[in-house]
Coordinates of C-alpha atoms in Angstrom, one line a residue:
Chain A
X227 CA -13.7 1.6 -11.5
X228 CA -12.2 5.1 -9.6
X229 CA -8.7 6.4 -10.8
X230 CA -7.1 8.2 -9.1
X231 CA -4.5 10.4 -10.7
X232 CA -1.8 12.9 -8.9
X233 CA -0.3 16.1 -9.6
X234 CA 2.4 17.3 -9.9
X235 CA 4.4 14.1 -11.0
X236 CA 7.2 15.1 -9.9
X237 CA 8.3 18.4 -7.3
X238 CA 11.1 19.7 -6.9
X239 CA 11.9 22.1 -3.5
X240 CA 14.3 23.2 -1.2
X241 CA 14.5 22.4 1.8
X242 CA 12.4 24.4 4.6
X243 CA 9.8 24.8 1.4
X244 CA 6.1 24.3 2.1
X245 CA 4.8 20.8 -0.3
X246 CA 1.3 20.5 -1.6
X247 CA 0.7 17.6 -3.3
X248 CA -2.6 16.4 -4.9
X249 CA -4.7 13.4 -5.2
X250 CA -8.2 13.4 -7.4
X251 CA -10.4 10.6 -7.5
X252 CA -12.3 10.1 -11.0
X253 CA -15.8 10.2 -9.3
X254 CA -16.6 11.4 -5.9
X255 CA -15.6 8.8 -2.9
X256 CA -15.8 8.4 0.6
X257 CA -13.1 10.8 2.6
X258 CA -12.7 8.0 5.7
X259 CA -11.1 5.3 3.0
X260 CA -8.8 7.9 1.3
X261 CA -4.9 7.3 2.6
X262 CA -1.5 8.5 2.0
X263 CA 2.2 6.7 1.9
X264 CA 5.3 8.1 2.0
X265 CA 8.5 5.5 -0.1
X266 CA 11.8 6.5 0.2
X267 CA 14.0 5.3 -1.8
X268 CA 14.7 1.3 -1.6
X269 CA 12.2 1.4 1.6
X270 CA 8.8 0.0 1.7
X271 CA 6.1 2.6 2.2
X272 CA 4.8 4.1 5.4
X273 CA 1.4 4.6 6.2
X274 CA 1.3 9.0 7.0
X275 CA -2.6 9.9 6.9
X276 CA -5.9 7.7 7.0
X277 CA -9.3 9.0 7.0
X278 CA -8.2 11.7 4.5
X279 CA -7.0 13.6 7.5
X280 CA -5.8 11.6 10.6
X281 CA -2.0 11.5 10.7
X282 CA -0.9 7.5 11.7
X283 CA 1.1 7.1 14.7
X284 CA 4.7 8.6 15.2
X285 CA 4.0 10.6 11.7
X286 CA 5.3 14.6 12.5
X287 CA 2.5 17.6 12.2
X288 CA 4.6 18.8 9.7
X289 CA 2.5 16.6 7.6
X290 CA -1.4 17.0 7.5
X291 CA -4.2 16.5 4.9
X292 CA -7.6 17.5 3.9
X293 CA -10.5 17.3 1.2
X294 CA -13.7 15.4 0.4
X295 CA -15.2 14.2 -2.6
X296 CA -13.2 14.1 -5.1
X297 CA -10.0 16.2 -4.3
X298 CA -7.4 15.5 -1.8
X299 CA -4.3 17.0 -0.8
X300 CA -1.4 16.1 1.4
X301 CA 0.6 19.3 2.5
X302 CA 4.3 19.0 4.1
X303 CA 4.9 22.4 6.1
X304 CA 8.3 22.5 6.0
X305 CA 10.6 19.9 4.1
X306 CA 12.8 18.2 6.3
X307 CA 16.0 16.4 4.1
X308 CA 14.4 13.1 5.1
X309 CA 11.0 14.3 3.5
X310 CA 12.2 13.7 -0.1
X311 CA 10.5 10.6 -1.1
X312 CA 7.6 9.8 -3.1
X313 CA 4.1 9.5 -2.0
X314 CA 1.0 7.3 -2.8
X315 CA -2.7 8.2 -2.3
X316 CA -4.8 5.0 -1.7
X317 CA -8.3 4.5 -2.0
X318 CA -10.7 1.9 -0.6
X319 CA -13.6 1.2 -2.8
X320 CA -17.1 -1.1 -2.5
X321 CA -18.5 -2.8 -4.5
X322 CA -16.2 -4.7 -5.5
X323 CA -14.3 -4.4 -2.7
X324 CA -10.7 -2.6 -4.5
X325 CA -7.9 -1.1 -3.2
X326 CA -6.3 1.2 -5.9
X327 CA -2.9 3.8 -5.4
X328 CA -2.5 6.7 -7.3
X329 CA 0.9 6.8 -9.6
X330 CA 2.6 9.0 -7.2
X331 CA 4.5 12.2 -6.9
X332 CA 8.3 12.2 -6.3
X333 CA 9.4 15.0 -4.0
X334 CA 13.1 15.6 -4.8
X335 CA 15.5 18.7 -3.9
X336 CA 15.8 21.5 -6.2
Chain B
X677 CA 5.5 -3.7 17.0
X678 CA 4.3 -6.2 14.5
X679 CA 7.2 -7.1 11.8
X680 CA 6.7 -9.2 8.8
X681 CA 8.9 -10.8 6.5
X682 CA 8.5 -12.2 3.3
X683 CA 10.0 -15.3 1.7
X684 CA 10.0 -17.1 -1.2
X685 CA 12.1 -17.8 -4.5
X686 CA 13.7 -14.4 -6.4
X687 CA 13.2 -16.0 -10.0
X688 CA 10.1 -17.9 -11.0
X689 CA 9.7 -19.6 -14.9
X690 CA 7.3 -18.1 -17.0
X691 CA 3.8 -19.8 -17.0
X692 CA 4.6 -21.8 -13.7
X693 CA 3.6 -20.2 -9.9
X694 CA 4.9 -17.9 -7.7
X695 CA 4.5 -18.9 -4.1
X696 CA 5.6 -16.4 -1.2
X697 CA 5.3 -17.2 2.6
X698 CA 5.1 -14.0 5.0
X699 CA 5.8 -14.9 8.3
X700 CA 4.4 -12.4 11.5
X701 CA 6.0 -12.0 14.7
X702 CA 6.1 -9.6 17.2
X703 CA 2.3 -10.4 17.7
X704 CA -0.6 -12.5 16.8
X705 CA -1.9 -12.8 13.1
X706 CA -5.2 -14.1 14.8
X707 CA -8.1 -11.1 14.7
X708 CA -6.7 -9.3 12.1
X709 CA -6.3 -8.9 8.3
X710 CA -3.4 -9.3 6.0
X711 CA -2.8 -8.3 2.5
X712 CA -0.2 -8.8 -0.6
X713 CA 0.4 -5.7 -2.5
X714 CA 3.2 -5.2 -4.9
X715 CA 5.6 -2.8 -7.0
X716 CA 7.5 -3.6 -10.7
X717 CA 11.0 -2.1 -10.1
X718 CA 10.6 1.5 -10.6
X719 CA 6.4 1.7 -11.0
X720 CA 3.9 2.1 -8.8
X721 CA 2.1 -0.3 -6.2
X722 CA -1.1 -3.0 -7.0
X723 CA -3.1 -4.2 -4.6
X724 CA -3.0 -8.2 -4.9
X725 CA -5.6 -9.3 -2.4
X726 CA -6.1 -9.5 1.4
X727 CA -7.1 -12.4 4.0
X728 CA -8.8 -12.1 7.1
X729 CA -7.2 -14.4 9.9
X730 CA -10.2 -16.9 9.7
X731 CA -9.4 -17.4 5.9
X732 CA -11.8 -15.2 4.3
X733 CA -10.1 -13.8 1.1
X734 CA -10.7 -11.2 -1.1
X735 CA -8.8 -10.2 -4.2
X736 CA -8.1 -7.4 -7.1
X737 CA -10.3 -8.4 -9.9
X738 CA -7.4 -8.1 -12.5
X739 CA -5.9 -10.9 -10.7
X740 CA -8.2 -13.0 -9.2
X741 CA -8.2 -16.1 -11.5
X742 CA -4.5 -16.8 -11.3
X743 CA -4.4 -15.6 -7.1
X744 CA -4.7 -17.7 -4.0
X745 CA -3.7 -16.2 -0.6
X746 CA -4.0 -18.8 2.5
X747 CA -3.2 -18.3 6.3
X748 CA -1.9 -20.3 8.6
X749 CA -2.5 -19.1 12.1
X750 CA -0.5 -22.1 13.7
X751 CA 3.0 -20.7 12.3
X752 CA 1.7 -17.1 12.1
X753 CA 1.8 -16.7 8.3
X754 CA -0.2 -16.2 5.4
X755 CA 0.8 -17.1 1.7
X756 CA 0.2 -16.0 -2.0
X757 CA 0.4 -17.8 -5.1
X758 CA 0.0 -16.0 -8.2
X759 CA -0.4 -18.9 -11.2
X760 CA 0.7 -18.9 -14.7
X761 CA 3.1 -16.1 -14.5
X762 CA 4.8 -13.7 -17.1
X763 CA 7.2 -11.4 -16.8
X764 CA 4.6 -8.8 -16.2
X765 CA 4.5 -10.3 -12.9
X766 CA 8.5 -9.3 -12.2
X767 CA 7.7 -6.8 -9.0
X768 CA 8.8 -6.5 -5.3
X769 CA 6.0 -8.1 -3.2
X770 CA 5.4 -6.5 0.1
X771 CA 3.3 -8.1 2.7
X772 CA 1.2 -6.1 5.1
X773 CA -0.8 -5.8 7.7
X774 CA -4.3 -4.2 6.8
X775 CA -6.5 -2.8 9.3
X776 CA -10.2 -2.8 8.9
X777 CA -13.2 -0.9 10.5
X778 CA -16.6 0.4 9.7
X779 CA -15.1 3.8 9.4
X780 CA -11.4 3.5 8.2
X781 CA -8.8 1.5 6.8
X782 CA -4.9 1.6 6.0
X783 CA -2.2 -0.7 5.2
X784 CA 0.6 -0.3 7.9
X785 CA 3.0 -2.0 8.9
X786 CA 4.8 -3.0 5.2
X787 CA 7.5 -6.2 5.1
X788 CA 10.0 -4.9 3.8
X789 CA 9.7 -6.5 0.4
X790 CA 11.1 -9.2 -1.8
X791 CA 12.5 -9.1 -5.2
X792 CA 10.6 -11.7 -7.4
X793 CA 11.9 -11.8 -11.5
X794 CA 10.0 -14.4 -13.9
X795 CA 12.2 -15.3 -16.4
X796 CA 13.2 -18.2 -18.0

């Protein structure tokens, strides 16, 4: 079974701040089944990258992502006030077939 | 734009079964997958299990003895039961489209969740 754990837990910024946030994968996994969601508060999450690095439709280039392997990161270029919201990473696994989210990290204002 | 929308009772008994409808409009659940993935208040989110349209399942091994998800493509909704409940089971349950390809998949778009507590 993969884990995948994220850092830092929680991230606190200003506004017009660059955000890196990080997602690790407890063995090395397949970049094109690595996503990331962004929950605001009382909101159901949003689908912002698949593939690791594709952003999803209608998601700003603010936001992009990279890595491979084992080490992923979501990077927010300049934080909007409606940016501060926490975000999942998700990962497809086979076999079994499992879909498992990382715990998170908050994004609040400093 | 595809919208779902969950439905069900908010407060289930301890060892009985929790049954949620999710209902699709604004297009077709034929052709596509569709998954149950939830959140205890204030935690993180657990995927529960998908379907494809045709009825294939497949669910998260921590759950799959007390899961069942069904479709029924005649009223555009799929369904979840999750059997002999606790209050370890208290979550918001999201419904959601899941797309699927040789190369890539996501879970987008999200219902926008329902509140179910098991208490007695």
């Amino acid at each position: 079974e993969i884990v995948l754990t994220q850092s830092p837990g929680t991230l606190s910024l200003s506004p017009g701040e660059r955000a890196t946030l990080s997602c690790r994968a407890s063995q090395s996994v397949s970049k094109s089944y690595l996503a990331w969601y962004q929950q605001k508060p009382g909101q159901s999450p949003r689908l912002l990258i698949y593939g690791a690095s594709s952003r999803a439709t209608g998601i700003p280039d603010r936001f992009s992502a990279s890595g491979s392997r084992t080490d992923f990161n979501l990077t927010i270029s300049r934080l909007e006030p409606e940016d501060f919201a926490v975000y999942y990473c998700q990962l497809y696994d086979n076999p079994p077939p499992v879909f498992t989210f990382g715990p998170g990290t908050k994004v609040d204002i400093k | 734009q595809v919208q779902l929308q969950e439905s069900g009772p908010g407060l289930v008994k301890p060892s009985e079964t929790l049954s949620l409808t999710c209902s699709v409009s604004g297009g077709s659940i034929s052709g596509y997958f569709w998954s149950w993935i939830r959140q205890p208040p204030g935690k993180g989110l657990e995927w529960i299990g998908y379907i494809y349209y045709s009825g294939t399942t497949n669910y998260n091994p921590t759950l799959k003895s007390r899961v069942t998800i069904s479709v029924d493509t005649s009223k555009n909704q799929f369904s979840l039961k999750l059997s002999s409940v606790t209050a370890a089971d208290t979550a918001i349950y999201y419904c959601v489209k899941f797309y699927s390809s040789s190369w890539f998949n996501w879970f987008d778009p999200w219902g926008q969740g329902t509140l179910v507590t098991v208490s007695s």
